[in-house]
GROMACS .gro file of C-alpha atoms in nm:
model
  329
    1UNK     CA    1   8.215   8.703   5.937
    2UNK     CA    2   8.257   8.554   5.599
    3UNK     CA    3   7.894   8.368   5.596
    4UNK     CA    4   8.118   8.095   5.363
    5UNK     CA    5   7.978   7.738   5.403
    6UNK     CA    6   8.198   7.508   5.415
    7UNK     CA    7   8.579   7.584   5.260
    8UNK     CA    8   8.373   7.769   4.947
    9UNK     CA    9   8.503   8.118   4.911
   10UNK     CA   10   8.261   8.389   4.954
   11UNK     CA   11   8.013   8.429   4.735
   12UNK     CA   12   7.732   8.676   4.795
   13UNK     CA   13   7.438   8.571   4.544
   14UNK     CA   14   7.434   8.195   4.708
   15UNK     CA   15   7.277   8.343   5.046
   16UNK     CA   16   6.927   8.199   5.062
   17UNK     CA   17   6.967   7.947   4.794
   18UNK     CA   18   7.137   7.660   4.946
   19UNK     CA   19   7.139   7.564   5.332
   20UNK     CA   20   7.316   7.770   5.576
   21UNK     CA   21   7.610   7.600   5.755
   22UNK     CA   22   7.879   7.790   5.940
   23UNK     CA   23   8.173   7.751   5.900
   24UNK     CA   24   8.450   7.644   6.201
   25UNK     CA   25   8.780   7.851   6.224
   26UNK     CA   26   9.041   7.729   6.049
   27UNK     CA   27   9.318   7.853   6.211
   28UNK     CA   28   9.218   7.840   6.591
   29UNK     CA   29   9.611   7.916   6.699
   30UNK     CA   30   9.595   8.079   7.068
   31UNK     CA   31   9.808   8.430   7.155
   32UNK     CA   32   9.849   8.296   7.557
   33UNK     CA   33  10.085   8.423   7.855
   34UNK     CA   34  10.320   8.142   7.788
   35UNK     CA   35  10.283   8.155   7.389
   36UNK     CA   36  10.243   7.771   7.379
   37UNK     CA   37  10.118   7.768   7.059
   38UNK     CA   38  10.455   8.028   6.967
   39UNK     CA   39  10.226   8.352   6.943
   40UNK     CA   40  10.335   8.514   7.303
   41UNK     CA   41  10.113   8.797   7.425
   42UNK     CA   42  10.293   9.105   7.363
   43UNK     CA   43  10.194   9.469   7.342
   44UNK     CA   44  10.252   9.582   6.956
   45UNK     CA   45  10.268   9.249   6.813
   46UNK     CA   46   9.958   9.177   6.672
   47UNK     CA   47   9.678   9.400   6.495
   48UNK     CA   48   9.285   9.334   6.508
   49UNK     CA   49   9.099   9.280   6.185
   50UNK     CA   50   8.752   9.379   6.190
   51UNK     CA   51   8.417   9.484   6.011
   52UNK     CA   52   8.204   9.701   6.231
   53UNK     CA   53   7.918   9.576   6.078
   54UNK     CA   54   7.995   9.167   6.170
   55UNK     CA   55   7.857   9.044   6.548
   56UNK     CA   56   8.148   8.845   6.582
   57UNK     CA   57   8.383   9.104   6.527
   58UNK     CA   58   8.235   9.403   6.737
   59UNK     CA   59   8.236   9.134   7.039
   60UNK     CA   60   8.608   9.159   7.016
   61UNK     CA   61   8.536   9.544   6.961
   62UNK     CA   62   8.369   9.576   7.306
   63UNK     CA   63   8.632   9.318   7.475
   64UNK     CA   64   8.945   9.565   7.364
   65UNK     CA   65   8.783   9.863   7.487
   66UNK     CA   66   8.657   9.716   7.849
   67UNK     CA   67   8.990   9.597   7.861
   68UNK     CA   68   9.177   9.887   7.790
   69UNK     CA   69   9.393   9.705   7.534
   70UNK     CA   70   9.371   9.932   7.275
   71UNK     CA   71   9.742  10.059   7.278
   72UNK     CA   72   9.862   9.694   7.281
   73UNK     CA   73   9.626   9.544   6.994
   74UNK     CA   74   9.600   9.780   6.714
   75UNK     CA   75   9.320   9.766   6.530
   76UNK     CA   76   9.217   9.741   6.154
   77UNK     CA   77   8.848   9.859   6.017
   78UNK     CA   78   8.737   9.658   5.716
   79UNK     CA   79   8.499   9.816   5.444
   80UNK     CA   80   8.181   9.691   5.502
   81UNK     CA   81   8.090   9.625   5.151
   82UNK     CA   82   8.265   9.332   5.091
   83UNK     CA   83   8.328   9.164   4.676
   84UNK     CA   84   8.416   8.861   4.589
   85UNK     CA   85   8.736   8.839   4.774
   86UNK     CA   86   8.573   8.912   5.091
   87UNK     CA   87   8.705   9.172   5.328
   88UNK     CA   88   8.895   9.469   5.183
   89UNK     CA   89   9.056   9.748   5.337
   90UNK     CA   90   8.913  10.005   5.082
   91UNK     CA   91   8.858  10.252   5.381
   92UNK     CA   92   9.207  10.328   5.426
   93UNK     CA   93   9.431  10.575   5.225
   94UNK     CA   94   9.505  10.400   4.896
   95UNK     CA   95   9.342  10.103   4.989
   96UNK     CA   96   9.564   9.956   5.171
   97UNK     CA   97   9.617   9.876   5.564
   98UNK     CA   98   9.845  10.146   5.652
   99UNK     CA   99  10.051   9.883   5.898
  100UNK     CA  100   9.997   9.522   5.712
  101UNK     CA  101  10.048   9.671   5.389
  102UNK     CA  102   9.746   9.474   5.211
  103UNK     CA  103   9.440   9.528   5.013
  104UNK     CA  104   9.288   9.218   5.185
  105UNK     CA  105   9.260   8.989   5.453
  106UNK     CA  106   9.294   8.725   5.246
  107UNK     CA  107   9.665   8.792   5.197
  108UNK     CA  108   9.695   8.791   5.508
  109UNK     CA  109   9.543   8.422   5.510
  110UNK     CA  110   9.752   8.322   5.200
  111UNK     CA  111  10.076   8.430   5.416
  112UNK     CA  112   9.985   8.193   5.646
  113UNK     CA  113   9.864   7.925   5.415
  114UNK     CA  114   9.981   7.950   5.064
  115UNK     CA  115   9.670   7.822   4.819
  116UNK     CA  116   9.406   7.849   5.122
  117UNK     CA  117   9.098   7.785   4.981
  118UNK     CA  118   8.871   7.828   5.268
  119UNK     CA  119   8.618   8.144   5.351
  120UNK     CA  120   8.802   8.460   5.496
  121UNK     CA  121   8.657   8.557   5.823
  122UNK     CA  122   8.647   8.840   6.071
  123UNK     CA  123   8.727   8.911   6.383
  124UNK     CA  124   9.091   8.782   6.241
  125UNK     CA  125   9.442   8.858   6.469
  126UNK     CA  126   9.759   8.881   6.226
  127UNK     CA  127  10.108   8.889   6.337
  128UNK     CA  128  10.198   9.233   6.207
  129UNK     CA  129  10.649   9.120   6.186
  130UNK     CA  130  10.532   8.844   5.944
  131UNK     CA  131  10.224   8.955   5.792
  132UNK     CA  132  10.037   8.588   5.892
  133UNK     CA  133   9.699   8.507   6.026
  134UNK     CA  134   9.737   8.421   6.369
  135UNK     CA  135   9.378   8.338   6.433
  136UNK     CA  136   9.024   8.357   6.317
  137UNK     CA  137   8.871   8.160   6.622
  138UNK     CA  138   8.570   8.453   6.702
  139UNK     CA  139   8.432   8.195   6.987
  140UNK     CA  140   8.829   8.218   7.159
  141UNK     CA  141   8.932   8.543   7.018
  142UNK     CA  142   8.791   8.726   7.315
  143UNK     CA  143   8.801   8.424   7.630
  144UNK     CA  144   9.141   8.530   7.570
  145UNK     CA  145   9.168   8.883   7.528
  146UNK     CA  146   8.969   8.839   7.934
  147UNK     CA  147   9.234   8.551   8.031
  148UNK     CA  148   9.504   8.566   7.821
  149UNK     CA  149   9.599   8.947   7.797
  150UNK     CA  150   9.571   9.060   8.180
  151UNK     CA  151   9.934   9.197   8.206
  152UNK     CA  152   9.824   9.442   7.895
  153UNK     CA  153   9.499   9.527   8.078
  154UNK     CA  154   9.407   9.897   8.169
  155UNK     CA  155   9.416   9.962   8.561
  156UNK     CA  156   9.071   9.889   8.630
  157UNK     CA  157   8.932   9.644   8.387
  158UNK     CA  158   8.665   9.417   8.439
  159UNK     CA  159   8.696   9.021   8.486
  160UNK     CA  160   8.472   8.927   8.193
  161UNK     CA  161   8.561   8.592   8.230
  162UNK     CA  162   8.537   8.477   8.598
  163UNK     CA  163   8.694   8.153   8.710
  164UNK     CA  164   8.360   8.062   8.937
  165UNK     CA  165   8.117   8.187   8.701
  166UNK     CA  166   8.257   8.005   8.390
  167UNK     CA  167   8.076   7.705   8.374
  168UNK     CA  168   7.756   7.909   8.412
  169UNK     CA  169   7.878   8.182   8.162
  170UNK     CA  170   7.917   7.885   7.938
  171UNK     CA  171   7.603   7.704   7.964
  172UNK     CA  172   7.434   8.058   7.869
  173UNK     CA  173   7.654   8.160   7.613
  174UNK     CA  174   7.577   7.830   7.465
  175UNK     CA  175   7.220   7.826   7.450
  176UNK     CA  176   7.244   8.213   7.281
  177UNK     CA  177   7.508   8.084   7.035
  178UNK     CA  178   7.252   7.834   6.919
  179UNK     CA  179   6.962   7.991   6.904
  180UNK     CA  180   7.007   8.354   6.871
  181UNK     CA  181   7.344   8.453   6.747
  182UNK     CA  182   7.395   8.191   6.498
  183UNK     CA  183   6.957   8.122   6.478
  184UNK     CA  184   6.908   8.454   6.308
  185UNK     CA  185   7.124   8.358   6.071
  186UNK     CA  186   6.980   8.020   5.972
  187UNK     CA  187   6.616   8.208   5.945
  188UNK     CA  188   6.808   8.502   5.737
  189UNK     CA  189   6.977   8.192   5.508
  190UNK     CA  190   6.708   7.958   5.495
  191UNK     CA  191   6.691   7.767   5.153
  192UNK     CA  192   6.360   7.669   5.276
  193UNK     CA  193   6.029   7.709   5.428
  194UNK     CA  194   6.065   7.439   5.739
  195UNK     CA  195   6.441   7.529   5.772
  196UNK     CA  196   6.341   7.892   5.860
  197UNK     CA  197   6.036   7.820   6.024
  198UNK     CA  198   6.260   7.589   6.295
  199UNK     CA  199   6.480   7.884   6.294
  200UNK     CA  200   6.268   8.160   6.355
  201UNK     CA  201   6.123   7.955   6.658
  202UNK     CA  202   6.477   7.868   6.826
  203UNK     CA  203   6.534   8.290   6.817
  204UNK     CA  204   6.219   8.357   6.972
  205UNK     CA  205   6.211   8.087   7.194
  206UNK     CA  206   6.556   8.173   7.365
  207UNK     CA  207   6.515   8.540   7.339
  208UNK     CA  208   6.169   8.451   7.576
  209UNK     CA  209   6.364   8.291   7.792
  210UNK     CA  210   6.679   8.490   7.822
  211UNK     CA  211   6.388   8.746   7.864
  212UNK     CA  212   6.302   8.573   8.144
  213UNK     CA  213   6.609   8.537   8.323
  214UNK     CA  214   6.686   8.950   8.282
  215UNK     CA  215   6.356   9.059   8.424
  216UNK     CA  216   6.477   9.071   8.781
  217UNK     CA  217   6.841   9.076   8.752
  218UNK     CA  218   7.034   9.331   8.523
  219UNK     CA  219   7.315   9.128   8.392
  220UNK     CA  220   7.297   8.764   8.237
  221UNK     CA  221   7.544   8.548   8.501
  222UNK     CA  222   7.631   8.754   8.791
  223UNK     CA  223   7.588   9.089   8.908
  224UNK     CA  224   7.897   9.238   8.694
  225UNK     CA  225   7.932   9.218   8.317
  226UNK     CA  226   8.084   8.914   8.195
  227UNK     CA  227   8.152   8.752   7.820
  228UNK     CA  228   7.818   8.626   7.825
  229UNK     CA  229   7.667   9.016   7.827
  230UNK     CA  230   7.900   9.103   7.512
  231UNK     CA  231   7.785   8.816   7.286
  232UNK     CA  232   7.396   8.875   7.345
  233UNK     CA  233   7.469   9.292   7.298
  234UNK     CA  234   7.639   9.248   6.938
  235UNK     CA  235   7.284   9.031   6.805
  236UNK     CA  236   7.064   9.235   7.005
  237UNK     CA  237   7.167   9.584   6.876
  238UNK     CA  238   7.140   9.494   6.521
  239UNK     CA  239   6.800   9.340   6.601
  240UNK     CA  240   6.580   9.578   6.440
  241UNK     CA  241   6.819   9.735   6.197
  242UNK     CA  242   6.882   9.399   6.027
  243UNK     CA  243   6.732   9.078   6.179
  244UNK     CA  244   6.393   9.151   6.183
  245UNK     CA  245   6.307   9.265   5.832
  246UNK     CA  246   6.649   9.126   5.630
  247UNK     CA  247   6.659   8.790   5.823
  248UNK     CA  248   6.264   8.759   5.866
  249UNK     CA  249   6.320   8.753   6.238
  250UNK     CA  250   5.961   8.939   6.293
  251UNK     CA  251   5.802   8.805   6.550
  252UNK     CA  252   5.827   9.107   6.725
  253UNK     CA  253   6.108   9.347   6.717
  254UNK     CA  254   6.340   9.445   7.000
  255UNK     CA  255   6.190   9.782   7.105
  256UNK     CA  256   5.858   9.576   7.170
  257UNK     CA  257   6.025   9.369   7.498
  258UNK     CA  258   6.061   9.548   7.722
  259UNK     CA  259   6.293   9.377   7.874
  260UNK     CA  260   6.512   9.325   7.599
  261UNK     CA  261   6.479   9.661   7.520
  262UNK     CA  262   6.583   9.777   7.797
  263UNK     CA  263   6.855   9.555   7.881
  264UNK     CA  264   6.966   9.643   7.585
  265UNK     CA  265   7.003  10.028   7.617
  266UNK     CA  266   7.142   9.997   7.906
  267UNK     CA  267   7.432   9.834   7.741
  268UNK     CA  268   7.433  10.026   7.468
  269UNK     CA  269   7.487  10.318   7.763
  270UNK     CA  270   7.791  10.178   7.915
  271UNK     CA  271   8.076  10.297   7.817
  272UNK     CA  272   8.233  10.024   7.571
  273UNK     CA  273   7.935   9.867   7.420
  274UNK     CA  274   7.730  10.188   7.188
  275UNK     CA  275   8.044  10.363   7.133
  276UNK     CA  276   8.198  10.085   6.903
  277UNK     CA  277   7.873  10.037   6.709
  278UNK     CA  278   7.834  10.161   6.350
  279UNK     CA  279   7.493  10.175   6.252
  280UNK     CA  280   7.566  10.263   5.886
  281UNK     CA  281   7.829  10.017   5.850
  282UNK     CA  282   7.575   9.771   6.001
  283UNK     CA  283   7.296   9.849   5.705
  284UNK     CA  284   7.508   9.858   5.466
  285UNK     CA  285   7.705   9.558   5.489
  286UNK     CA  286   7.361   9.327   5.520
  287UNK     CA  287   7.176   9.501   5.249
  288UNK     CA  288   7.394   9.565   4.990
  289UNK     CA  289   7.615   9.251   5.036
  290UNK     CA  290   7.343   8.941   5.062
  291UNK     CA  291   7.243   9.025   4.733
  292UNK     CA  292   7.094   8.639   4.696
  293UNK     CA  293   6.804   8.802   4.973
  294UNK     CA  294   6.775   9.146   4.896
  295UNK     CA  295   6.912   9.166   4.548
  296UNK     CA  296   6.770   9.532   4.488
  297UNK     CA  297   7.051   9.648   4.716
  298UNK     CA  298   6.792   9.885   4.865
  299UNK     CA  299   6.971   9.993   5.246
  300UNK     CA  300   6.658  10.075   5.461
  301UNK     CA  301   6.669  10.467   5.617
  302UNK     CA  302   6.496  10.350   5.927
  303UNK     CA  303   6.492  10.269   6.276
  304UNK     CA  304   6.516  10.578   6.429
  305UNK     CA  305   6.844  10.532   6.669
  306UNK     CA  306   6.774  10.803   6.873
  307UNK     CA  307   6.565  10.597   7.114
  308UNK     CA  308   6.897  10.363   7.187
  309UNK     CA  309   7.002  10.726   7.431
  310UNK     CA  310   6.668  10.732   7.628
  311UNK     CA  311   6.620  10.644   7.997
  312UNK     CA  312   6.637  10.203   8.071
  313UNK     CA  313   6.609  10.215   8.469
  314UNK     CA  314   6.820   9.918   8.446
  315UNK     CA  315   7.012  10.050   8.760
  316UNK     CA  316   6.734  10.009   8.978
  317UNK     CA  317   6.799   9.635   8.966
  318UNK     CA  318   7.116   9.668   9.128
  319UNK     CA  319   7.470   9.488   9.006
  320UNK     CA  320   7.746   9.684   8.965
  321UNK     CA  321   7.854   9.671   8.539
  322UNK     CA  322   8.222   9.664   8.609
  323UNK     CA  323   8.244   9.509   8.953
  324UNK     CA  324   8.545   9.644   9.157
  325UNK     CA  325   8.694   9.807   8.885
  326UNK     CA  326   8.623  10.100   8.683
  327UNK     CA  327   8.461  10.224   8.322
  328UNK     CA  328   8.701  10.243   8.023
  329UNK     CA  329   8.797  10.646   8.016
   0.00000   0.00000   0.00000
């Protein structure tokens, strides 16, 4: 998640002054079985960039845990206070990445392009031998981990990924992509009054509808926990926190659908999904970082998380969350 339109590098005082766009991956190189693109799957290889506070990259959070890859991909925690070269690794002794070496992504991105001029985005896979960027493809980042990785999987892992549930996985994930994912941030970016307003009713209008379709059945496609679960989660759980008040998404907020609400919960309850989530990172990252909508830098204290733990009753609707296999220890 650099929010970079276009190839512009970052910069965090533009956000709500010119129209949002988002950018496409640049590098959208594939880690597969057969390492066609010449990136072979291979336990060790390749370490996970993240931010704990970006959607995108806490979908690829969730994936590695289901999937038990976590000895196989290691993993790399971004500060969530970016500057103006973007994600830093100011978290880690020194300030460096204690197994690429650097102070920021970016180098990582320079490795693999020397004079790259484009945005720096998480989730990002580099090839730890040669210190390049791999990938920053978040829409293929994770199809794969589900597809790609299954001789690194954990005994028991869920198919997120389904071969006879992927066109319908698709045609949802779609639709949330649109609307919700990528809407909130097109009301939270808005340059304008009619580009928000359009916005605002493209979140609202799928999150009715994907309402909708959970009220009688706990999971999106399926009775098991696919892809499609995982990319709703990561917008949903930062609903309240940031969306509603930062990005103007106040309709309502999550805790007042029900069924959202509890759809949500009960994801946040599995093992996988609330365990990877970093509320403060979350806050801090929006509010102190889009300085062009919130320039005071004031992070709010509120909402109270403790009501993510209560009772959902999800369970009552049947489906089994990680179909013949098991939870993630």
């Amino acid at each position: 998640m650099s929010h970079a339109t276009g190839s512009e590098p970052v910069d965090n005082a533009a956000y709500g002054h010119k129209p949002f766009k988002r950018s496409r991956s640049h590098f959208a190189d594939r880690i597969t079985s057969d390492g066609r693109d010449g990136w072979p799957v291979e336990a060790g290889r390749y370490r996970l960039v993240v931010s704990r506070a970006c959607p995108w990259a806490s979908r690829a959070l969730v994936s590695r845990r289901l999937l038990g890859l976590e000895d196989a991909l290691s993993l790399a925690v971004a500060d969530p206070i970016q500057d103006d070269r973007s994600w830093r690794f100011t978290l880690d002794e020194g300030g460096r990445d204690p197994v690429l070496g650097i102070a920021y992504l970016s180098e990582a991105y320079e490795t693999r392009e020397p004079g790259y001029p484009g945005g720096v985005s998480v989730p990002a896979i580099v090839d730890v031998p040669s210190g390049k960027l791999v990938t920053n493809d978040f829409q293929q980042i994770t199809l794969d981990l589900a597809t790609e990785w299954t001789a690194l999987h954990r005994p028991g892992a869920p198919d997120l990924y389904p071969e006879r549930l992927r066109d319908e996985i698709d045609e949802v994930m779609g639709g949330i992509y649109r609307d919700v994912n990528n809407g909130v941030y097109r009301a939270g970016f808005a340059s304008g009054q009619e580009e928000y307003e359009a916005a605002f009713h493209d979140v609202f209008r799928r999150l009715d509808l994907v309402s909708e379709r959970l009220k009688d059945q706990r999971y999106l496609v399926g009775d098991t926990l696919t892809e499609a679960d995982i990319r709703l989660f990561t917008t949903l759980v930062r609903f309240d926190a940031v969306y509603h008040g930062h990005f103007k998404c106040n309709r309502s907020k999550l805790t007042e659908n029900p069924v959202l609400w509890a759809y949500a919960r009960d994801l946040f309850q599995t093992p996988g999904f609330g365990d990877t989530v970093d509320f403060d990172h979350i806050k801090q990252h929006y509010y102190r970082v889009h300085t062009g909508i919130n320039p005071t830098g004031i992070v709010p204290l509120g909402p109270d998380l403790s009501r993510w733990r209560t009772p959902h009753h999800r369970e009552q609707l049947g489906g089994r969350p990680f179909g013949d296999g098991s939870p993630p220890a």
